[in-house]
XYZ file of C-alpha atoms in Angstrom:
609
model
C 53.376 43.773 161.295
C 51.296 45.494 163.944
C 51.637 49.268 164.410
C 54.587 50.133 166.662
C 53.660 50.909 170.257
C 55.786 53.986 170.850
C 54.211 54.427 174.304
C 56.336 51.486 175.501
C 59.320 53.227 177.178
C 61.697 50.538 175.942
C 60.922 51.273 172.278
C 62.592 54.678 172.041
C 65.047 53.672 174.772
C 66.384 51.040 172.396
C 66.571 53.590 169.572
C 68.962 55.676 171.691
C 71.632 53.057 171.083
C 74.274 54.553 173.370
C 71.920 54.855 176.349
C 70.510 51.372 175.746
C 74.028 49.891 175.656
C 75.152 51.681 178.830
C 74.526 49.350 181.796
C 73.560 52.389 183.910
C 71.476 53.823 181.007
C 73.054 57.265 181.145
C 71.160 59.807 178.938
C 74.141 60.352 176.651
C 72.727 62.750 174.005
C 71.222 64.913 176.742
C 74.524 65.523 178.497
C 76.412 65.967 175.223
C 74.014 68.775 174.207
C 74.578 70.390 177.613
C 78.353 70.246 177.070
C 77.926 71.854 173.648
C 75.943 74.635 175.342
C 78.733 75.147 177.878
C 76.533 73.885 180.727
C 79.159 71.597 182.215
C 77.746 71.470 185.749
C 74.338 70.429 184.392
C 76.010 67.792 182.207
C 77.920 66.499 185.228
C 74.767 66.167 187.325
C 72.944 64.278 184.535
C 75.861 61.834 184.580
C 76.053 61.706 188.363
C 72.428 60.631 188.659
C 73.080 57.651 186.388
C 76.692 56.577 186.600
C 77.737 58.111 189.958
C 81.423 58.560 188.975
C 81.578 60.875 185.916
C 85.169 61.999 186.485
C 86.396 58.447 187.074
C 84.418 56.921 184.214
C 85.356 59.793 181.900
C 88.886 58.391 182.131
C 88.460 54.647 182.679
C 85.082 53.459 181.393
C 85.070 50.412 179.144
C 82.714 52.401 176.871
C 79.999 49.925 175.879
C 78.118 52.970 174.565
C 80.646 53.741 171.837
C 80.458 50.544 169.744
C 76.672 51.046 169.797
C 76.896 54.658 168.577
C 74.872 55.226 165.402
C 77.681 57.385 164.036
C 79.697 54.264 163.269
C 76.862 52.873 161.114
C 75.812 55.846 159.052
C 79.014 57.602 157.982
C 80.237 57.221 154.441
C 83.687 58.054 153.085
C 84.820 59.466 156.400
C 88.076 57.773 157.112
C 89.014 54.133 156.756
C 86.805 53.095 159.648
C 84.028 55.458 160.774
C 84.351 56.103 164.483
C 81.733 56.773 167.139
C 81.344 59.987 169.086
C 83.967 60.232 171.874
C 81.248 59.778 174.486
C 83.558 58.754 177.311
C 86.007 61.617 176.857
C 83.141 64.133 176.648
C 82.017 62.850 180.046
C 85.441 63.863 181.357
C 84.956 67.343 179.849
C 81.848 67.777 182.007
C 83.750 66.590 185.097
C 86.832 68.744 184.479
C 84.851 71.941 183.807
C 81.884 71.617 186.160
C 83.131 73.992 188.829
C 81.683 73.659 192.318
C 78.708 71.265 192.454
C 78.593 70.383 196.153
C 75.580 72.624 196.681
C 73.689 70.609 194.042
C 74.308 67.266 195.717
C 71.612 65.653 197.896
C 71.829 66.479 201.567
C 72.145 63.867 204.329
C 68.756 62.630 205.487
C 67.519 64.713 208.414
C 65.522 61.799 209.751
C 66.723 58.173 209.778
C 64.219 55.417 208.987
C 65.654 52.983 211.544
C 67.056 50.548 208.953
C 70.755 49.613 209.008
C 72.603 48.499 205.885
C 76.144 47.073 205.720
C 78.145 47.248 202.485
C 81.192 44.996 202.312
C 83.882 46.529 200.127
C 84.082 50.214 199.166
C 84.210 49.725 195.412
C 81.821 51.199 192.832
C 78.949 48.770 193.490
C 78.850 49.320 197.262
C 79.300 53.075 196.908
C 76.383 53.207 194.463
C 74.164 51.334 196.935
C 75.193 53.812 199.615
C 74.621 56.809 197.334
C 71.093 55.670 196.436
C 69.937 54.637 199.928
C 71.506 57.232 202.236
C 69.208 60.111 201.157
C 66.204 57.914 201.996
C 67.178 57.736 205.665
C 68.997 54.396 205.730
C 71.980 54.140 208.052
C 74.792 52.918 205.776
C 78.113 51.492 206.975
C 80.726 50.583 204.352
C 83.506 48.191 205.431
C 86.759 48.357 203.461
C 90.039 46.482 203.972
C 92.071 49.407 202.572
C 92.311 52.748 204.373
C 90.300 54.731 201.793
C 87.220 54.091 199.662
C 87.200 53.369 195.948
C 88.137 49.697 195.755
C 90.034 48.632 192.666
C 89.419 52.070 191.101
C 91.940 53.369 193.622
C 94.353 50.496 194.081
C 94.556 48.849 190.659
C 93.933 51.612 188.108
C 97.278 53.426 187.715
C 97.538 57.117 188.583
C 98.704 57.971 185.049
C 95.186 57.010 183.963
C 93.198 58.158 186.990
C 94.478 60.844 189.385
C 93.779 60.212 193.062
C 92.173 63.643 193.489
C 89.339 62.557 191.163
C 88.696 59.435 193.249
C 88.813 61.418 196.485
C 86.324 63.944 195.150
C 83.748 61.512 193.830
C 83.971 59.077 196.741
C 83.695 62.135 198.980
C 80.352 63.171 197.476
C 78.939 59.827 198.659
C 80.478 59.889 202.116
C 79.135 63.429 202.555
C 75.616 61.947 202.476
C 76.190 60.637 205.985
C 77.644 57.298 204.888
C 80.086 55.808 207.405
C 83.265 54.338 205.932
C 85.188 51.930 208.158
C 88.548 51.837 206.364
C 91.206 49.319 207.304
C 88.453 46.948 208.408
C 88.598 43.600 206.604
C 85.547 41.352 207.001
C 86.565 37.745 207.706
C 83.227 36.223 208.738
C 79.777 36.596 207.221
C 78.348 34.837 210.272
C 79.703 37.623 212.483
C 78.162 40.224 210.168
C 74.761 38.524 210.272
C 74.908 38.416 214.046
C 75.190 42.220 214.146
C 71.565 42.467 213.082
C 71.844 44.517 209.895
C 68.556 44.751 207.999
C 70.404 44.049 204.735
C 73.995 43.260 203.743
C 75.389 44.092 200.315
C 78.557 42.298 199.199
C 80.595 44.339 196.745
C 84.011 42.901 197.504
C 85.080 42.511 193.876
C 87.168 39.694 192.405
C 90.263 40.164 194.528
C 92.339 37.154 193.564
C 94.495 37.094 190.449
C 95.020 33.758 188.738
C 98.454 32.257 189.117
C 100.238 30.393 186.331
C 101.695 27.110 187.541
C 104.429 26.070 185.110
C 107.790 24.310 185.447
C 110.116 26.739 187.195
C 107.391 28.853 188.794
C 108.246 27.764 192.338
C 111.999 28.243 191.927
C 111.687 31.688 190.294
C 108.750 32.862 192.433
C 110.585 35.973 193.681
C 110.353 37.519 190.203
C 106.926 36.243 189.166
C 104.134 38.591 190.239
C 100.325 38.423 190.076
C 99.291 41.471 188.056
C 96.522 42.921 190.234
C 98.551 42.389 193.422
C 101.576 44.023 191.802
C 99.507 47.064 190.726
C 98.182 47.368 194.261
C 101.733 47.196 195.626
C 102.748 49.950 193.214
C 99.880 52.115 194.484
C 100.808 51.626 198.138
C 104.481 52.302 197.393
C 105.676 48.790 198.226
C 106.990 48.398 194.668
C 109.005 51.296 193.269
C 111.037 49.627 190.532
C 111.068 46.662 188.201
C 113.674 44.805 186.180
C 114.834 46.201 182.855
C 113.387 43.246 180.923
C 109.735 42.537 181.714
C 107.243 40.081 180.245
C 103.537 40.669 180.844
C 101.343 37.601 180.336
C 97.695 38.235 179.485
C 95.554 40.154 177.036
C 93.123 42.108 179.208
C 93.046 45.670 180.496
C 94.966 44.648 183.631
C 97.816 43.469 181.407
C 97.812 46.854 179.657
C 97.996 48.649 183.016
C 100.831 46.348 184.095
C 102.963 46.860 181.002
C 102.532 50.640 181.015
C 103.307 50.797 184.747
C 106.425 48.641 184.259
C 107.586 51.028 181.528
C 107.466 53.875 184.063
C 109.218 51.947 186.848
C 112.411 51.191 184.963
C 111.370 48.582 182.408
C 113.286 49.253 179.205
C 112.364 46.086 177.327
C 108.697 45.482 178.189
C 106.588 43.165 176.059
C 103.098 41.684 176.317
C 102.744 38.041 175.282
C 99.310 36.481 174.715
C 97.877 33.114 173.719
C 95.198 34.582 171.472
C 95.240 36.659 168.339
C 95.557 40.431 168.656
C 91.908 41.032 167.732
C 90.721 38.437 170.252
C 92.419 40.088 173.208
C 90.006 41.168 175.922
C 91.711 44.535 176.339
C 89.815 47.497 174.948
C 91.138 48.688 171.558
C 92.200 52.049 173.027
C 94.111 50.306 175.816
C 96.085 48.371 173.221
C 96.672 51.598 171.269
C 98.000 53.322 174.385
C 100.463 50.477 175.001
C 101.624 50.576 171.386
C 102.033 54.360 171.580
C 104.468 53.828 174.455
C 106.544 51.394 172.424
C 105.313 48.189 174.035
C 105.058 45.302 171.563
C 102.236 42.751 171.828
C 103.253 39.268 170.670
C 100.393 36.889 169.998
C 99.840 33.152 169.592
C 102.462 32.228 172.165
C 101.515 29.708 174.883
C 103.706 29.872 178.032
C 105.639 26.653 178.713
C 108.333 27.205 181.337
C 109.972 29.780 183.572
C 113.716 29.504 183.044
C 115.999 30.260 186.002
C 119.569 29.933 187.186
C 120.005 29.162 190.880
C 116.535 30.534 191.594
C 117.017 33.717 189.565
C 114.583 34.171 186.696
C 116.318 34.541 183.339
C 113.476 34.131 180.857
C 110.538 32.110 179.563
C 109.965 29.554 176.846
C 106.777 29.480 174.782
C 105.077 27.246 172.261
C 104.159 28.975 169.009
C 100.576 28.169 167.959
C 98.072 29.124 165.303
C 94.289 29.367 165.410
C 92.097 26.849 163.586
C 88.311 27.027 163.484
C 85.817 24.203 163.094
C 82.548 24.340 161.129
C 80.820 25.981 164.132
C 83.431 28.717 164.333
C 84.969 27.385 167.531
C 88.655 28.198 167.901
C 91.359 25.694 168.628
C 95.014 26.576 169.174
C 97.270 24.204 167.237
C 101.080 24.022 167.590
C 102.905 25.239 164.486
C 105.799 22.847 165.029
C 108.349 25.678 165.171
C 111.137 25.548 167.781
C 110.047 26.887 171.166
C 111.047 30.575 171.326
C 112.865 31.864 174.397
C 112.503 35.436 175.696
C 114.867 36.845 178.289
C 113.373 38.683 181.238
C 114.058 39.831 184.789
C 110.423 39.966 185.951
C 107.125 38.451 184.818
C 103.733 40.030 185.543
C 100.906 37.500 185.306
C 97.571 39.036 184.274
C 95.687 36.031 182.931
C 92.430 36.599 184.802
C 90.833 37.243 188.166
C 88.807 35.050 190.466
C 86.365 35.567 193.278
C 87.340 34.438 196.728
C 84.758 33.928 199.473
C 86.603 32.009 202.210
C 85.027 34.402 204.717
C 81.450 33.302 203.878
C 80.638 30.214 205.912
C 78.790 27.585 203.897
C 76.103 26.799 206.516
C 74.376 30.200 206.568
C 71.792 29.539 203.858
C 73.759 31.315 201.106
C 73.828 28.889 198.197
C 76.987 28.541 196.063
C 77.210 27.006 192.585
C 79.689 24.540 191.104
C 82.207 27.362 190.455
C 82.066 28.360 194.142
C 80.205 31.539 193.241
C 77.111 32.679 195.179
C 73.833 31.991 193.401
C 72.565 35.506 192.707
C 69.314 36.598 191.057
C 70.306 38.573 187.960
C 67.491 41.093 188.442
C 67.177 41.593 192.198
C 70.809 40.731 193.099
C 69.540 38.773 196.092
C 71.195 35.572 197.213
C 69.292 32.581 198.570
C 69.404 34.485 201.877
C 67.124 37.328 200.700
C 68.592 40.130 202.802
C 72.136 39.357 201.596
C 72.767 40.795 198.132
C 75.757 40.743 195.788
C 76.872 43.123 193.062
C 79.803 44.078 190.879
C 82.538 41.512 190.312
C 81.461 39.670 193.484
C 78.128 38.772 191.855
C 78.893 37.500 188.369
C 82.667 37.669 187.975
C 84.991 40.399 186.675
C 83.514 43.069 184.424
C 84.087 46.808 184.815
C 83.126 49.927 186.744
C 79.968 50.842 184.840
C 78.530 47.347 185.290
C 79.258 47.551 189.015
C 77.379 50.862 189.179
C 74.398 49.314 187.382
C 74.396 46.417 189.854
C 74.486 48.879 192.739
C 71.430 50.727 191.445
C 69.428 47.523 191.064
C 70.506 46.169 194.458
C 69.506 49.450 196.121
C 66.037 49.187 194.599
C 65.770 45.627 195.934
C 66.894 46.631 199.426
C 64.443 49.539 199.532
C 61.545 47.375 198.371
C 62.501 44.431 200.582
C 62.638 46.580 203.706
C 59.379 48.285 202.747
C 57.595 44.933 202.522
C 57.213 45.071 198.727
C 58.050 42.396 196.126
C 61.609 42.830 194.910
C 60.800 41.225 191.557
C 58.664 44.243 190.648
C 60.842 47.139 189.525
C 60.103 50.865 189.253
C 59.657 51.916 185.612
C 61.833 54.587 184.017
C 60.608 58.153 183.946
C 59.877 59.170 180.357
C 59.540 62.803 179.308
C 58.373 63.562 175.766
C 58.665 67.097 174.390
C 58.131 68.303 170.826
C 61.113 70.238 169.493
C 58.974 72.318 167.102
C 59.548 76.071 167.350
C 58.131 77.079 163.993
C 57.155 75.486 160.708
C 60.729 74.504 159.899
C 62.595 75.335 163.099
C 63.684 73.064 165.914
C 64.927 73.744 169.423
C 67.934 71.496 168.874
C 70.797 71.761 166.403
C 69.985 69.213 163.696
C 72.887 70.028 161.407
C 74.982 66.908 160.771
C 78.693 67.475 161.332
C 80.969 65.750 158.843
C 84.009 65.916 161.121
C 86.011 62.837 161.946
C 86.448 61.900 165.591
C 88.821 64.225 167.399
C 91.849 62.809 169.198
C 92.469 63.536 172.866
C 95.823 65.315 173.323
C 98.504 63.512 175.333
C 101.409 64.537 177.509
C 104.614 64.261 175.403
C 105.875 60.684 175.345
C 109.194 61.318 177.095
C 107.557 63.310 179.902
C 104.794 60.721 180.400
C 107.291 57.924 181.063
C 109.174 59.864 183.725
C 106.520 59.426 186.399
C 104.001 56.777 187.416
C 101.628 59.545 188.559
C 101.639 61.969 185.608
C 98.238 61.749 183.899
C 98.835 60.934 180.239
C 95.602 62.203 178.692
C 95.071 65.955 178.858
C 91.388 65.922 177.926
C 89.612 68.029 175.323
C 89.755 71.795 175.564
C 86.449 73.680 175.307
C 86.690 74.325 171.562
C 87.499 70.714 170.669
C 84.838 69.429 173.057
C 82.249 71.571 171.264
C 83.315 70.238 167.858
C 83.247 66.626 169.088
C 79.824 67.200 170.664
C 78.523 68.387 167.274
C 79.177 64.883 165.917
C 76.360 63.518 168.118
C 73.276 62.659 166.061
C 70.765 63.484 168.837
C 69.355 59.976 168.801
C 66.998 60.836 171.662
C 65.137 63.313 169.437
C 62.731 60.931 167.757
C 60.850 61.078 164.493
C 57.228 60.555 165.544
C 54.679 59.802 162.809
C 50.910 60.471 162.948
C 49.282 58.282 160.310
C 45.930 60.132 160.384
C 47.682 63.322 159.209
C 49.572 61.690 156.325
C 48.434 62.404 152.734
C 50.951 59.926 151.253
C 52.771 62.502 149.152
C 56.069 60.654 149.725
C 57.914 63.944 150.255
C 59.645 62.479 153.316
C 60.827 59.529 151.252
C 62.328 61.851 148.649
C 64.242 63.995 151.138
C 65.506 61.318 153.536
C 69.313 61.196 153.150
C 69.475 57.602 154.399
C 66.570 56.090 152.420
C 65.237 54.779 155.699
C 61.545 55.714 155.119
C 59.305 53.614 152.868
C 55.602 53.440 152.108
C 54.648 49.911 151.173
C 52.153 47.122 151.632
C 52.328 45.457 155.026
C 53.837 42.017 155.502
C 55.483 39.822 158.128
C 58.712 41.354 159.423
C 61.263 39.258 157.452
C 59.483 40.064 154.171
C 58.834 43.686 155.088
C 62.506 44.294 155.841
C 63.346 43.282 152.276
C 60.578 45.382 150.642
C 61.893 48.741 151.835
C 63.593 51.325 149.625
C 66.840 50.295 151.355
C 66.513 46.841 152.959
C 66.713 46.975 156.774
C 69.449 44.454 157.471
C 70.240 45.015 161.172
C 67.800 42.726 162.970
C 68.798 44.033 166.401
C 67.167 47.416 165.754
C 63.418 47.809 165.251
C 61.239 48.873 162.371
C 58.844 51.739 163.072
C 55.545 50.705 161.444
C 52.444 52.924 161.212
C 48.816 51.948 161.130
C 47.171 51.513 157.685
C 46.962 54.660 155.578
C 44.203 55.587 153.102
C 45.771 53.450 150.373
C 46.203 50.614 152.891
C 49.951 51.034 152.660
C 51.960 51.531 155.857
C 54.859 53.830 156.653
C 57.944 51.836 157.643
C 61.111 53.466 158.984
C 64.377 51.633 159.606
C 65.488 52.914 163.039
C 68.961 51.501 162.509
C 70.363 54.215 160.230
C 68.076 57.223 160.817
C 70.115 60.410 161.360
C 67.400 62.164 163.416
C 68.118 65.139 161.174
C 64.463 66.236 161.041
C 64.366 66.709 157.256
C 61.279 64.493 157.014
C 59.469 66.731 159.512
C 60.663 69.898 157.764
C 59.467 68.618 154.388
C 56.084 67.223 155.490
C 53.271 69.591 154.377
C 50.736 68.320 156.931
C 52.846 67.937 160.088
C 52.459 64.158 160.071
C 56.108 63.989 161.193
C 57.259 65.638 164.411
C 60.612 65.688 166.198
C 60.122 64.863 169.879
C 62.826 64.610 172.505
C 62.295 61.444 174.551
C 64.270 61.679 177.797
C 64.433 58.340 179.600
C 65.679 58.452 183.193
C 66.009 55.135 184.983
C 64.337 55.195 188.381
C 66.693 54.482 191.256
C 65.976 53.818 194.891
C 66.670 57.466 195.679
C 64.056 58.673 193.173
C 60.886 56.756 194.074
C 58.338 56.287 191.251
C 54.731 57.357 191.401
C 52.746 54.948 193.602
C 51.341 51.980 191.745
C 53.659 52.289 188.741
C 55.687 49.109 188.633
C 56.957 46.822 185.933
C 58.462 43.423 185.567
C 62.138 43.972 184.827
C 63.136 43.323 181.211
C 66.708 42.451 180.389
C 68.394 45.326 178.548
């Protein structure tokens, strides 16, 4: 293998697994250290630069960072299943304890640049575009069908998960930049929008249509069969204030979990979730399923809906076909009937949450915006431009339903494209991240970060007592960590952005670092091709998704090889090294957004993360 090029910003970016996995590339270890130091406002602003909605995401994020957390790969004998750092809930700690940060927010541009941008939909993608472009002097108008901004964060995430005051605050920070929100203004013609002469139009209208389930009896019992996302929206606006005592929720995603928990609070006494798949295959996040179970809501799996049963138009229940999963030699699943009698479940209402679809009836098909065979706009995955270059798409409107943090990431990338497009620059060339490298050495064996490894198990977030939580649709269930617990949870972070940097010219090959490494992740060996080299190490490096750190040839012609997958970043190798060949260096990677222009001339071709 060739020596590792650690000057490539993506090398150490990938080693910070949580930041690499976050679509918005939030510097997770950096803000966790700030929380541990009690610097909550600083931690909030680090988050705000990247993910725009720290208070919202600290309660609702789908947490792609947590499965990537190194903590889950390196713990031994710490519970049945080692758990990652509670990254998401620590984000909420920063938001809840930040104090007043308005003075630290960017100010509205004092001079406009003459460019007008329209954002359709006031969800997270559009608001991110507005946040990034407004400080640069763009005149931003956001059109929203509902009275207030926030999109599905406001209308479809229940208040017991996300208080409205948090949405108001964080949407407000963006509107305070001089962004104009036209609430109660539904767009019904793209042609009309184009005729208004906007320099760019960003479509962040989400995936607003829930999938219906057409089965025998669905027409006759329609009064008690509800589309999940529409029902949640009706609950938010106060149009729905109660539900039948017996409720079936169909679907295995997060919307289904929100529906069943909302139904429990609106009078549902016998609420159950019924899914086609196995429990582990459900799309809902594990913690969403845990929350439903905690509230006494059973999840029944491997049931395929067959009919809605009714008497004189009144829904009385549903019949299902019991199935089992079979897998072929390629691992593809097939649901096979078990042959058991069709079970019948009584119910008064059914909430259908089996998926969401995009709907673009308002985009005329003769404008030059190309649509694919699924009636979705053809969107460049990097620039977010459509075939009409000054019309861009992001969030669920671009590639189908995902989640808030993906919508934010799309907004950042679309804002870069708009800024470059309207500056006459190629949109395919993207600003590189800003990389700051700083040695943590304070003395021979002292570091400016806490490198002690906490053995604590993940701390649980306290909840409102069960009986009290179910009394109100608006009582927030999670209480959040207090300061002491937040500090202890923060200590579980392994500081993966503090990198072990090796200088081969200084190495005397004493192998002291090999002896002291608690994870056996450092080896000195003869070089070879990567598959062979991975097997030659003291502990074979089995995770092919994480890199090997390979030095240049040493005096004996051996090379130093470190398995980045399980390194604790504890610094013991650097403490033990007698020549200083190892150093601990904090590598802070900040993605460049449209509102933080890069140095002139520094551009890169975008690489998929």
